[in-house]
Coordinates of C-alpha atoms in Angstrom, one line a residue:
X1 CA -3.7 26.8 16.7
X2 CA -6.1 29.0 18.7
X3 CA -4.4 32.4 18.2
X4 CA -7.2 33.8 16.0
X5 CA -10.0 31.5 17.2
X6 CA -12.0 34.4 18.6
X7 CA -12.0 36.3 15.3
X8 CA -12.8 33.0 13.5
X9 CA -15.8 32.5 15.8
X10 CA -17.1 35.9 15.1
X11 CA -16.7 35.6 11.3
X12 CA -18.4 32.2 11.2
X13 CA -21.0 33.1 13.8
X14 CA -19.9 30.3 16.1
X15 CA -19.1 30.0 19.8
X16 CA -15.5 30.1 20.7
X17 CA -15.4 26.4 21.9
X18 CA -17.0 25.4 18.6
X19 CA -14.3 27.1 16.6
X20 CA -11.7 25.5 18.9
X21 CA -13.3 22.1 18.2
X22 CA -13.2 22.6 14.5
X23 CA -9.5 23.7 14.6
X24 CA -8.7 20.7 16.8
X25 CA -10.3 18.3 14.3
X26 CA -8.4 19.8 11.5
X27 CA -5.1 19.6 13.4
X28 CA -5.7 15.9 14.4
X29 CA -6.2 15.1 10.7
X30 CA -3.0 16.9 9.7
X31 CA -1.0 15.1 12.4
X32 CA -2.6 11.8 11.3
X33 CA -1.4 12.5 7.7
X34 CA 2.2 12.8 9.0
X35 CA 2.0 9.4 10.7
X36 CA 0.4 7.9 7.6
X37 CA 3.4 9.1 5.6
X38 CA 5.6 6.7 7.6
X39 CA 3.1 3.8 7.9
X40 CA 4.1 2.0 4.7
X41 CA 7.9 2.1 5.0
X42 CA 8.2 -0.8 7.5
X43 CA 6.1 -3.2 5.3
X44 CA 8.2 -2.7 2.2
X45 CA 9.9 -6.1 2.7
X46 CA 12.4 -5.9 -0.2
X47 CA 13.2 -2.3 0.3
X48 CA 16.8 -1.2 0.6
X49 CA 15.6 1.4 3.1
X50 CA 15.1 -1.2 5.8
X51 CA 18.6 -2.6 5.4
X52 CA 20.1 0.9 5.3
X53 CA 18.8 1.6 8.8
X54 CA 19.6 -1.9 10.1
X55 CA 16.1 -3.3 10.2
X56 CA 14.8 -6.7 8.9
X57 CA 11.4 -7.1 7.4
X58 CA 10.1 -9.0 10.4
X59 CA 11.7 -6.7 12.9
X60 CA 10.2 -3.6 11.3
X61 CA 6.6 -4.9 11.7
X62 CA 6.4 -3.6 15.3
X63 CA 7.0 0.0 14.0
X64 CA 4.2 -0.5 11.4
X65 CA 1.9 -1.7 14.3
X66 CA 2.8 1.3 16.5
X67 CA 2.3 3.7 13.6
X68 CA -1.0 2.0 12.7
X69 CA -2.4 2.4 16.2
X70 CA -1.3 6.1 16.4
X71 CA -2.6 6.9 12.9
X72 CA -6.1 5.3 13.5
X73 CA -6.4 6.9 16.9
X74 CA -5.7 10.4 15.4
X75 CA -8.1 9.8 12.4
X76 CA -10.8 8.5 14.7
X77 CA -10.5 11.5 16.9
X78 CA -10.5 13.7 13.7
X79 CA -13.7 12.2 12.5
X80 CA -15.5 12.3 15.9
X81 CA -14.5 15.9 16.4
X82 CA -16.0 16.9 13.1
X83 CA -19.2 14.9 13.6
X84 CA -19.6 16.6 17.0
X85 CA -18.9 20.0 15.5
X86 CA -21.5 19.5 12.7
X87 CA -24.0 18.2 15.2
X88 CA -23.7 21.2 17.5
X89 CA -23.7 23.7 14.7
X90 CA -26.7 22.0 13.0
X91 CA -24.7 21.0 9.9
X92 CA -24.9 17.2 10.3
X93 CA -25.8 16.9 6.6
X94 CA -22.1 17.8 5.9
X95 CA -21.3 14.1 6.5
X96 CA -23.0 13.2 3.2
X97 CA -21.5 15.9 1.0
X98 CA -19.2 15.1 -1.9
X99 CA -17.9 18.4 -3.2
X100 CA -16.9 18.6 -6.8
X101 CA -13.9 20.8 -5.7
X102 CA -12.2 20.5 -2.3
X103 CA -12.8 18.1 0.6
X104 CA -15.1 15.2 0.1
X105 CA -16.6 14.1 3.5
X106 CA -18.3 11.0 2.2
X107 CA -15.0 9.6 0.9
X108 CA -13.4 10.5 4.3
X109 CA -16.2 8.5 6.1
X110 CA -15.7 5.5 3.9
X111 CA -11.9 5.6 4.5
X112 CA -12.4 5.9 8.2
X113 CA -14.8 2.9 8.3
X114 CA -12.3 0.8 6.3
X115 CA -9.6 1.8 8.7
X116 CA -11.7 1.1 11.8
X117 CA -12.5 -2.4 10.4
X118 CA -8.8 -3.1 9.9
X119 CA -7.9 -1.7 13.3
X120 CA -10.5 -3.9 15.1
X121 CA -9.1 -7.0 13.4
X122 CA -5.6 -6.2 14.7
X123 CA -6.6 -6.7 18.3
X124 CA -4.3 -9.4 19.8
X125 CA -7.1 -11.9 20.7
X126 CA -8.6 -11.6 17.2
X127 CA -5.2 -11.7 15.3
X128 CA -4.0 -14.8 17.2
X129 CA -7.2 -16.7 17.4
X130 CA -8.6 -15.8 13.9
X131 CA -5.5 -14.9 11.9
X132 CA -7.4 -15.4 8.6
X133 CA -9.9 -12.8 9.6
X134 CA -7.1 -10.4 10.4
X135 CA -5.3 -11.3 7.1
X136 CA -8.3 -10.8 4.8
X137 CA -9.6 -7.6 6.5
X138 CA -6.2 -6.1 6.2
X139 CA -6.6 -5.9 2.4
X140 CA -9.1 -3.1 3.1
X141 CA -6.0 -0.9 3.1
X142 CA -6.7 -0.6 -0.7
X143 CA -10.2 0.9 0.1
X144 CA -8.7 3.1 2.8
X145 CA -5.9 4.6 0.7
X146 CA -8.2 5.1 -2.4
X147 CA -10.9 6.9 -0.4
X148 CA -8.3 8.8 1.6
X149 CA -7.0 10.3 -1.6
X150 CA -10.5 11.1 -2.8
X151 CA -11.2 12.7 0.6
X152 CA -8.3 15.2 0.5
X153 CA -7.4 15.2 -3.2
X154 CA -4.2 13.8 -4.8
X155 CA -2.2 17.0 -4.2
X156 CA -2.7 17.0 -0.5
X157 CA -2.2 13.3 -0.2
X158 CA 1.3 13.6 -1.6
X159 CA 2.7 13.7 1.9
X160 CA 2.2 9.9 2.1
X161 CA 3.5 9.4 -1.5
X162 CA 7.1 8.4 -0.8
X163 CA 6.3 5.6 1.5
X164 CA 3.2 4.4 -0.4
X165 CA 5.1 4.7 -3.7
X166 CA 7.9 2.5 -2.4
X167 CA 5.3 0.0 -1.0
X168 CA 3.5 -0.2 -4.3
X169 CA 6.8 -1.0 -6.1
X170 CA 7.7 -3.6 -3.5
X171 CA 4.2 -5.2 -3.6
X172 CA 4.2 -5.5 -7.4
X173 CA 7.7 -7.0 -7.4
X174 CA 6.6 -9.6 -4.8
X175 CA 3.5 -10.3 -7.0
X176 CA 5.8 -11.0 -10.0
X177 CA 8.0 -13.3 -8.0
X178 CA 5.0 -15.2 -6.5
X179 CA 3.6 -16.0 -10.0
X180 CA 6.6 -18.3 -10.7
X181 CA 6.3 -21.8 -9.3
X182 CA 9.5 -23.0 -7.7
X183 CA 11.0 -26.5 -7.8
X184 CA 10.4 -28.5 -4.7
X185 CA 13.0 -31.3 -4.7
X186 CA 12.2 -33.3 -1.6
X187 CA 10.5 -33.3 1.8
X188 CA 11.7 -35.0 4.9
X189 CA 8.9 -35.9 7.3
X190 CA 10.0 -36.0 10.9
X191 CA 8.3 -38.1 13.6
X192 CA 7.5 -35.0 15.6
X193 CA 5.0 -33.9 13.0
X194 CA 7.4 -31.5 11.4
X195 CA 8.4 -31.4 7.7
X196 CA 11.6 -30.2 6.1
X197 CA 11.0 -28.9 2.5
X198 CA 14.0 -28.7 0.2
X199 CA 13.9 -26.5 -2.8
X200 CA 16.2 -26.1 -5.7
X201 CA 18.2 -22.9 -5.4
X202 CA 20.1 -20.7 -7.7
X203 CA 23.8 -21.0 -6.6
X204 CA 24.2 -17.2 -6.9
X205 CA 21.4 -16.6 -4.3
X206 CA 23.0 -15.7 -1.0
X207 CA 21.3 -14.9 2.3
X208 CA 22.2 -14.3 5.9
X209 CA 21.3 -16.7 8.7
X210 CA 17.8 -16.2 10.3
X211 CA 16.4 -15.1 6.9
X212 CA 12.8 -16.0 6.1
X213 CA 10.7 -16.7 3.0
X214 CA 6.9 -16.6 2.5
X215 CA 5.5 -19.7 0.9
X216 CA 2.1 -20.4 -0.7
X217 CA 0.7 -23.9 -1.6
X218 CA -2.2 -23.4 -3.9
X219 CA -3.7 -26.9 -3.3
X220 CA -4.1 -25.9 0.4
X221 CA -5.0 -22.2 0.0
X222 CA -4.5 -19.9 -3.0
X223 CA -4.6 -16.8 -0.8
X224 CA -2.6 -17.7 2.4
X225 CA 1.1 -16.9 2.6
X226 CA 3.1 -18.1 5.6
X227 CA 6.6 -17.0 6.7
X228 CA 9.2 -19.6 7.7
X229 CA 12.8 -19.4 8.7
X230 CA 15.3 -20.7 6.2
X231 CA 17.2 -23.5 8.0
X232 CA 19.8 -24.0 5.2
X233 CA 22.9 -21.9 4.8
X234 CA 23.9 -20.5 1.5
X235 CA 27.5 -21.4 2.4
X236 CA 26.9 -25.1 3.1
X237 CA 24.0 -25.7 0.7
X238 CA 24.9 -24.0 -2.5
X239 CA 22.0 -25.4 -4.6
X240 CA 19.4 -26.2 -1.9
X241 CA 17.1 -24.0 0.2
X242 CA 15.4 -25.6 3.1
X243 CA 12.7 -24.7 5.6
X244 CA 11.1 -26.6 8.5
X245 CA 7.3 -26.5 9.1
X246 CA 5.9 -27.7 12.4
X247 CA 2.3 -28.9 12.3
X248 CA 0.6 -26.5 14.7
X249 CA -2.2 -24.7 12.7
X250 CA -4.8 -25.5 10.2
X251 CA -2.6 -24.7 7.2
X252 CA 0.4 -26.6 8.5
X253 CA -1.8 -29.5 9.5
X254 CA -3.2 -29.7 6.0
X255 CA 0.3 -29.7 4.5
X256 CA 1.5 -32.4 6.9
X257 CA -1.5 -34.7 6.3
X258 CA -1.0 -34.2 2.5
X259 CA 2.6 -35.4 2.7
X260 CA 2.0 -38.2 5.1
X261 CA -1.1 -39.6 3.4
X262 CA -1.1 -43.1 1.9
X263 CA -0.7 -41.7 -1.6
X264 CA 1.5 -38.6 -1.3
X265 CA 1.6 -36.2 -4.3
X266 CA 4.2 -36.8 -7.0
X267 CA 4.4 -33.1 -7.5
X268 CA 3.5 -30.1 -5.4
X269 CA 3.1 -26.6 -6.7
X270 CA 4.7 -24.0 -4.4
X271 CA 5.3 -20.3 -4.8
X272 CA 7.6 -18.2 -2.7
X273 CA 8.4 -14.6 -1.8
X274 CA 11.8 -13.7 -0.6
X275 CA 14.2 -14.4 1.0
X276 CA 14.2 -11.5 3.4
X277 CA 16.7 -11.1 6.2
X278 CA 19.5 -9.0 7.7
X279 CA 22.2 -7.7 5.4
X280 CA 24.8 -9.1 7.8
X281 CA 25.0 -10.8 11.2
X282 CA 27.0 -10.2 14.3
X283 CA 27.3 -13.8 15.6
X284 CA 31.0 -14.2 14.9
X285 CA 32.1 -11.2 16.9
X286 CA 31.3 -12.8 20.2
X287 CA 33.5 -15.2 22.1
X288 CA 30.6 -17.4 23.1
X289 CA 27.0 -17.8 21.8
X290 CA 24.2 -19.0 24.0
X291 CA 21.2 -20.0 22.0
X292 CA 17.9 -20.5 23.9
X293 CA 15.0 -22.0 22.0
X294 CA 11.6 -23.4 22.9
X295 CA 9.9 -25.9 20.6
X296 CA 10.1 -25.0 16.9
X297 CA 12.0 -21.9 17.9
X298 CA 15.2 -23.9 17.2
X299 CA 14.8 -23.4 13.5
X300 CA 16.5 -19.9 13.3
X301 CA 19.5 -21.5 15.1
X302 CA 19.9 -24.2 12.5
X303 CA 21.1 -21.8 9.8
X304 CA 23.4 -20.0 12.3
X305 CA 25.1 -23.3 13.4
X306 CA 25.5 -24.4 9.8
X307 CA 27.1 -21.0 8.9
X308 CA 29.5 -21.2 11.8
X309 CA 30.4 -24.7 10.9
X310 CA 31.3 -23.6 7.4
X311 CA 33.5 -20.8 8.7
X312 CA 35.2 -23.1 11.1
X313 CA 36.1 -25.5 8.4
X314 CA 36.9 -23.2 5.5
X315 CA 38.0 -19.7 6.6
X316 CA 40.2 -21.0 9.4
X317 CA 39.2 -18.1 11.5
X318 CA 38.1 -18.2 15.1
X319 CA 34.4 -18.9 15.6
X320 CA 32.6 -18.5 18.9
X321 CA 31.8 -21.4 21.2
X322 CA 28.2 -22.4 21.0
X323 CA 25.9 -23.5 23.8
X324 CA 22.5 -24.6 22.5
X325 CA 19.7 -24.8 25.1
X326 CA 16.6 -26.2 23.6
X327 CA 13.4 -27.1 25.4
X328 CA 10.8 -29.5 24.0
X329 CA 7.5 -30.8 25.4
X330 CA 8.0 -34.4 24.4
X331 CA 11.0 -36.6 23.6
X332 CA 9.9 -37.2 20.1
X333 CA 10.5 -33.5 19.4
X334 CA 14.2 -34.2 20.0
X335 CA 14.3 -35.3 16.3
X336 CA 14.5 -31.6 15.5
X337 CA 18.1 -31.7 16.5
X338 CA 18.7 -34.0 13.5
X339 CA 18.5 -30.9 11.3
X340 CA 21.4 -29.0 12.9
X341 CA 23.8 -30.2 10.2
X342 CA 23.1 -30.3 6.5
X343 CA 22.8 -33.7 4.7
X344 CA 26.4 -33.0 3.5
X345 CA 27.4 -32.4 7.1
X346 CA 29.8 -35.4 7.1
X347 CA 32.1 -33.4 4.8
X348 CA 32.8 -31.0 7.6
X349 CA 34.9 -31.6 10.7
X350 CA 32.3 -30.9 13.4
X351 CA 35.0 -30.9 16.1
X352 CA 36.2 -27.5 14.8
X353 CA 33.0 -26.0 16.1
X354 CA 32.8 -26.2 19.9
X355 CA 29.1 -27.0 20.1
X356 CA 27.4 -28.0 23.3
X357 CA 23.8 -29.1 23.3
X358 CA 21.6 -29.1 26.4
X359 CA 18.1 -30.5 25.6
X360 CA 15.2 -30.4 28.0
X361 CA 12.1 -32.5 27.7
X362 CA 9.6 -30.8 30.0
X363 CA 6.6 -33.1 30.0
X364 CA 8.2 -36.5 30.2
X365 CA 10.2 -38.1 33.1
X366 CA 12.0 -40.6 30.9
X367 CA 12.6 -41.5 27.2
X368 CA 9.6 -42.8 25.4
X369 CA 9.6 -46.5 24.8
X370 CA 9.0 -46.1 21.0
X371 CA 11.8 -43.7 20.5
X372 CA 13.1 -45.6 17.4
X373 CA 11.0 -43.6 14.9
X374 CA 11.2 -43.6 11.2
X375 CA 12.0 -40.7 9.0
X376 CA 10.3 -40.5 5.6
X377 CA 11.7 -38.8 2.6
X378 CA 9.5 -37.8 -0.4
X379 CA 11.1 -37.0 -3.8
X380 CA 9.0 -34.9 -6.1
X381 CA 8.9 -34.8 -9.8
X382 CA 9.4 -31.4 -11.4
X383 CA 7.5 -29.6 -14.1
X384 CA 9.3 -27.9 -17.0
X385 CA 7.9 -24.5 -15.8
X386 CA 9.4 -24.9 -12.3
X387 CA 12.4 -22.7 -11.5
X388 CA 15.0 -22.7 -8.8
X389 CA 14.5 -20.2 -5.9
X390 CA 16.2 -16.9 -6.8
X391 CA 16.0 -13.4 -5.5
X392 CA 14.0 -10.8 -7.5
X393 CA 17.1 -8.9 -8.5
X394 CA 20.0 -10.6 -6.7
X395 CA 22.9 -8.7 -5.4
X396 CA 22.2 -5.6 -7.5
X397 CA 18.7 -5.1 -6.0
X398 CA 19.4 -1.6 -4.8
X399 CA 20.5 -0.6 -8.3
X400 CA 17.4 -2.1 -10.0
X401 CA 15.2 -0.6 -7.3
X402 CA 16.6 2.9 -7.9
X403 CA 16.1 2.5 -11.6
X404 CA 12.5 1.4 -11.1
X405 CA 11.7 4.3 -8.8
X406 CA 13.3 7.0 -11.0
X407 CA 12.0 5.7 -14.3
X408 CA 8.5 5.0 -13.1
X409 CA 8.3 8.4 -11.5
X410 CA 9.6 10.2 -14.6
X411 CA 7.1 8.2 -16.7
X412 CA 4.3 9.1 -14.2
X413 CA 5.2 12.8 -14.4
X414 CA 5.3 12.7 -18.2
X415 CA 1.9 11.1 -18.5
X416 CA 0.4 13.6 -16.0
X417 CA 1.9 16.5 -17.8
X418 CA 0.5 15.3 -21.2
X419 CA -2.9 14.6 -19.5
X420 CA -3.0 18.0 -17.9
X421 CA -1.9 20.0 -20.9
X422 CA -4.1 18.3 -23.5
X423 CA -7.2 17.2 -21.5
X424 CA -7.6 18.9 -18.1
X425 CA -6.3 22.4 -19.0
X426 CA -8.7 23.0 -21.9
X427 CA -11.6 22.3 -19.4
X428 CA -10.2 23.9 -16.2
X429 CA -7.8 26.6 -17.5
X430 CA -5.8 26.2 -14.2
X431 CA -8.7 27.5 -12.1
X432 CA -9.0 24.3 -10.0
X433 CA -12.7 25.1 -9.9
X434 CA -14.2 23.3 -12.9
X435 CA -12.5 19.9 -13.4
X436 CA -13.7 17.6 -10.5
X437 CA -11.1 16.6 -7.8
X438 CA -12.6 13.1 -7.9
X439 CA -11.7 12.6 -11.6
X440 CA -8.3 14.2 -11.2
X441 CA -7.4 11.9 -8.2
X442 CA -8.6 8.8 -10.0
X443 CA -6.5 9.5 -13.0
X444 CA -3.5 10.3 -10.9
X445 CA -3.7 7.0 -9.0
X446 CA -4.4 5.0 -12.1
X447 CA -1.4 6.4 -14.1
X448 CA 0.8 6.1 -11.0
X449 CA 0.0 2.3 -10.8
X450 CA 0.5 1.9 -14.6
X451 CA 3.9 3.6 -14.5
X452 CA 5.0 1.4 -11.7
X453 CA 3.8 -1.7 -13.4
X454 CA 5.6 -0.8 -16.7
X455 CA 8.9 0.0 -15.0
X456 CA 8.9 -2.9 -12.5
X457 CA 7.9 -5.5 -15.0
X458 CA 10.5 -4.3 -17.5
X459 CA 13.3 -4.5 -14.9
X460 CA 12.0 -7.9 -13.7
X461 CA 12.0 -9.4 -17.2
X462 CA 15.4 -7.9 -18.1
X463 CA 16.9 -9.4 -15.0
X464 CA 15.3 -12.8 -15.7
X465 CA 16.7 -12.7 -19.2
X466 CA 20.2 -12.1 -17.8
X467 CA 20.0 -15.1 -15.5
X468 CA 19.9 -17.8 -18.1
X469 CA 22.3 -19.9 -16.1
X470 CA 19.3 -20.9 -13.9
X471 CA 18.4 -23.5 -16.6
X472 CA 21.5 -25.5 -15.5
X473 CA 20.0 -25.8 -12.0
X474 CA 16.6 -26.8 -13.5
X475 CA 18.2 -29.7 -15.3
X476 CA 20.0 -30.9 -12.2
X477 CA 16.9 -32.4 -10.7
X478 CA 14.9 -33.4 -13.7
X479 CA 15.9 -37.1 -13.4
X480 CA 14.7 -39.2 -10.5
X481 CA 17.2 -39.3 -7.7
X482 CA 19.1 -42.4 -7.4
X483 CA 18.0 -43.0 -3.8
X484 CA 14.3 -43.0 -4.7
X485 CA 12.3 -46.1 -5.7
X486 CA 10.9 -46.7 -9.1
X487 CA 7.9 -44.5 -8.5
X488 CA 10.1 -41.5 -8.6
X489 CA 8.3 -39.7 -5.7
X490 CA 8.6 -41.7 -2.5
X491 CA 11.6 -43.1 -0.7
X492 CA 11.3 -46.0 1.7
X493 CA 11.4 -45.3 5.5
X494 CA 14.7 -45.0 7.2
X495 CA 15.4 -45.3 10.9
X496 CA 16.8 -42.1 12.5
X497 CA 19.7 -44.1 14.0
X498 CA 21.0 -44.8 10.5
X499 CA 21.3 -41.2 9.5
X500 CA 24.8 -39.6 9.2
X501 CA 23.8 -37.0 11.8
X502 CA 23.8 -39.6 14.6
X503 CA 26.8 -38.0 16.2
X504 CA 25.0 -34.8 16.8
X505 CA 22.2 -36.6 18.7
X506 CA 24.7 -38.6 20.8
X507 CA 26.5 -35.5 21.9
X508 CA 23.4 -33.8 23.2
X509 CA 22.8 -34.0 26.9
X510 CA 19.1 -34.6 27.5
X511 CA 17.3 -33.6 30.7
X512 CA 13.9 -35.1 31.3
X513 CA 11.1 -33.7 33.4
X514 CA 12.7 -30.3 34.1
X515 CA 13.1 -26.8 32.7
X516 CA 16.5 -25.1 32.1
X517 CA 17.7 -22.9 35.0
X518 CA 18.7 -20.1 32.7
X519 CA 19.9 -17.8 35.4
X520 CA 22.4 -20.4 36.6
X521 CA 23.5 -21.4 33.2
X522 CA 24.2 -17.8 32.1
X523 CA 26.0 -17.0 35.3
X524 CA 28.4 -20.0 34.7
X525 CA 29.2 -18.8 31.2
X526 CA 32.6 -17.2 30.8
X527 CA 34.0 -15.0 28.2
X528 CA 34.7 -11.4 27.4
X529 CA 31.7 -11.2 25.1
X530 CA 28.7 -13.5 25.4
X531 CA 25.9 -13.2 22.9
X532 CA 22.5 -14.5 24.1
X533 CA 20.0 -15.3 21.4
X534 CA 16.5 -16.5 22.3
X535 CA 13.8 -17.8 20.0
X536 CA 10.5 -19.2 21.3
X537 CA 7.4 -18.3 23.1
X538 CA 6.9 -14.7 24.3
X539 CA 7.1 -15.7 28.0
X540 CA 10.5 -17.4 27.4
X541 CA 11.9 -14.4 25.5
X542 CA 10.8 -12.0 28.3
X543 CA 12.3 -14.3 31.0
X544 CA 15.7 -14.5 29.3
X545 CA 15.6 -10.7 28.7
X546 CA 15.0 -10.1 32.4
X547 CA 17.8 -12.4 33.4
X548 CA 20.3 -10.7 31.0
X549 CA 19.2 -7.3 32.3
X550 CA 19.7 -8.3 35.9
X551 CA 23.3 -9.4 35.2
X552 CA 25.8 -6.9 36.6
X553 CA 28.4 -7.4 33.9
X554 CA 28.5 -5.8 30.5
X555 CA 29.7 -9.0 28.8
X556 CA 26.2 -10.3 28.0
X557 CA 24.5 -9.0 24.8
X558 CA 20.9 -10.0 24.4
X559 CA 18.9 -10.4 21.1
X560 CA 15.4 -11.8 20.6
X561 CA 14.5 -13.6 17.4
X562 CA 10.8 -13.3 17.1
X563 CA 8.4 -13.9 14.2
X564 CA 5.2 -13.3 16.1
X565 CA 3.5 -9.9 16.2

């Protein structure tokens, strides 16, 4: 990097340290470009690339965070070095130059400011206390990318093209999916201020346990999308997809109050993105599974238990023993255990699954006096335009994705070739000195987006046309359920003790006023292979990880299920 810096200093009439500073600034920018090339891969949720390397969409976010910090640190140092160099060499006016050909410093400054704003909003105390601020400022990535391309030119920015191209395709496909309203069949309101939403699902939609979906309720917020774990299993619930939402934030509070008001809505518009999740799971390979949850962290384990119950009853194969350790603050939260089995759970022989439940109520010494709570069920009317939940492309997503990538890129190259031959070449004559870089970059970005939109929408509509059987699912819930009253949207209250899942509650051993001694519990577990899954607060996950690490045996295999960044 500094091999010929002395000669460079002489030629440009600079001091040697100034030439070194300029070279350092340029190198920092080039290394930042390399990090930027990988930045968008982890946030392409529906990409087959993540599954190919064994990552889930939520698990890959940490890599996006690390790359984001490194990229912005390098670009910030890149900008500061150049500002310092220009100041010391009396060229500070270079900051405001926008060259017709070559590097545009103004565009680089705008891109850096947009990046710094996003970077500041990602600080943990801002992201967790003011998530909406973080969410909305993160859309400045559009400004960042556009002005980055204008800063260096489209040709030099092609280093980041593969990742960003894949991200654009994924983002547009998610946009197409989110435009369709899905059919919300019912909602079960639990006494612990939690709501189970049940959607109509295409029977052909399959997903692995611990998968997630993003949902949007326009009547609460048209812009906010929130991820939730799918609690249903595609094995046990062929035509229903369920999620559980605990009232803990402003958005979830608004949804809970809307559903528990004196006049609940007869219909609720909901849009979804997903589902996203692992291509396969490893749960069945262990001899024993120890699931540790805190609060609403029990929700990922619901789909796992339902899936294991299905395998125990249908495949006849050996399934692992399951020890569920769930901690709650209040006894009323124990109603979350009601969701472990599907509504059709009575059709399965629960004795085939060796399930032991140890529940801990940490803030109460004894059961609450008013523990006979009522569960409310809301039935919703459907609109003709509502559709069952289905994947964007189903099982052949990798095939459709490869077709979209190849066809859109060929279309993009064809458009650019025609544009260059019949518009730019007559002006520039391949000199790269006449036609502005700004205009060239804008046209390249515009036609790239147009090509992606044409290819992705065509594939989306073609796949939608091939799935006409979804109409059968639509008609399944058009009539009012027989269990609902004449209004068609609200079912009378039912006591929890009358539910068919009463046996699950009775088998749970409840400990009041104490926390689980995880080290003792894990040490008493026997088996040649013990899988330990933990889902809950960060402190709990770290504590369980430390305990598993301190164990001298190699029989314990730890995995954390986390949806917080």
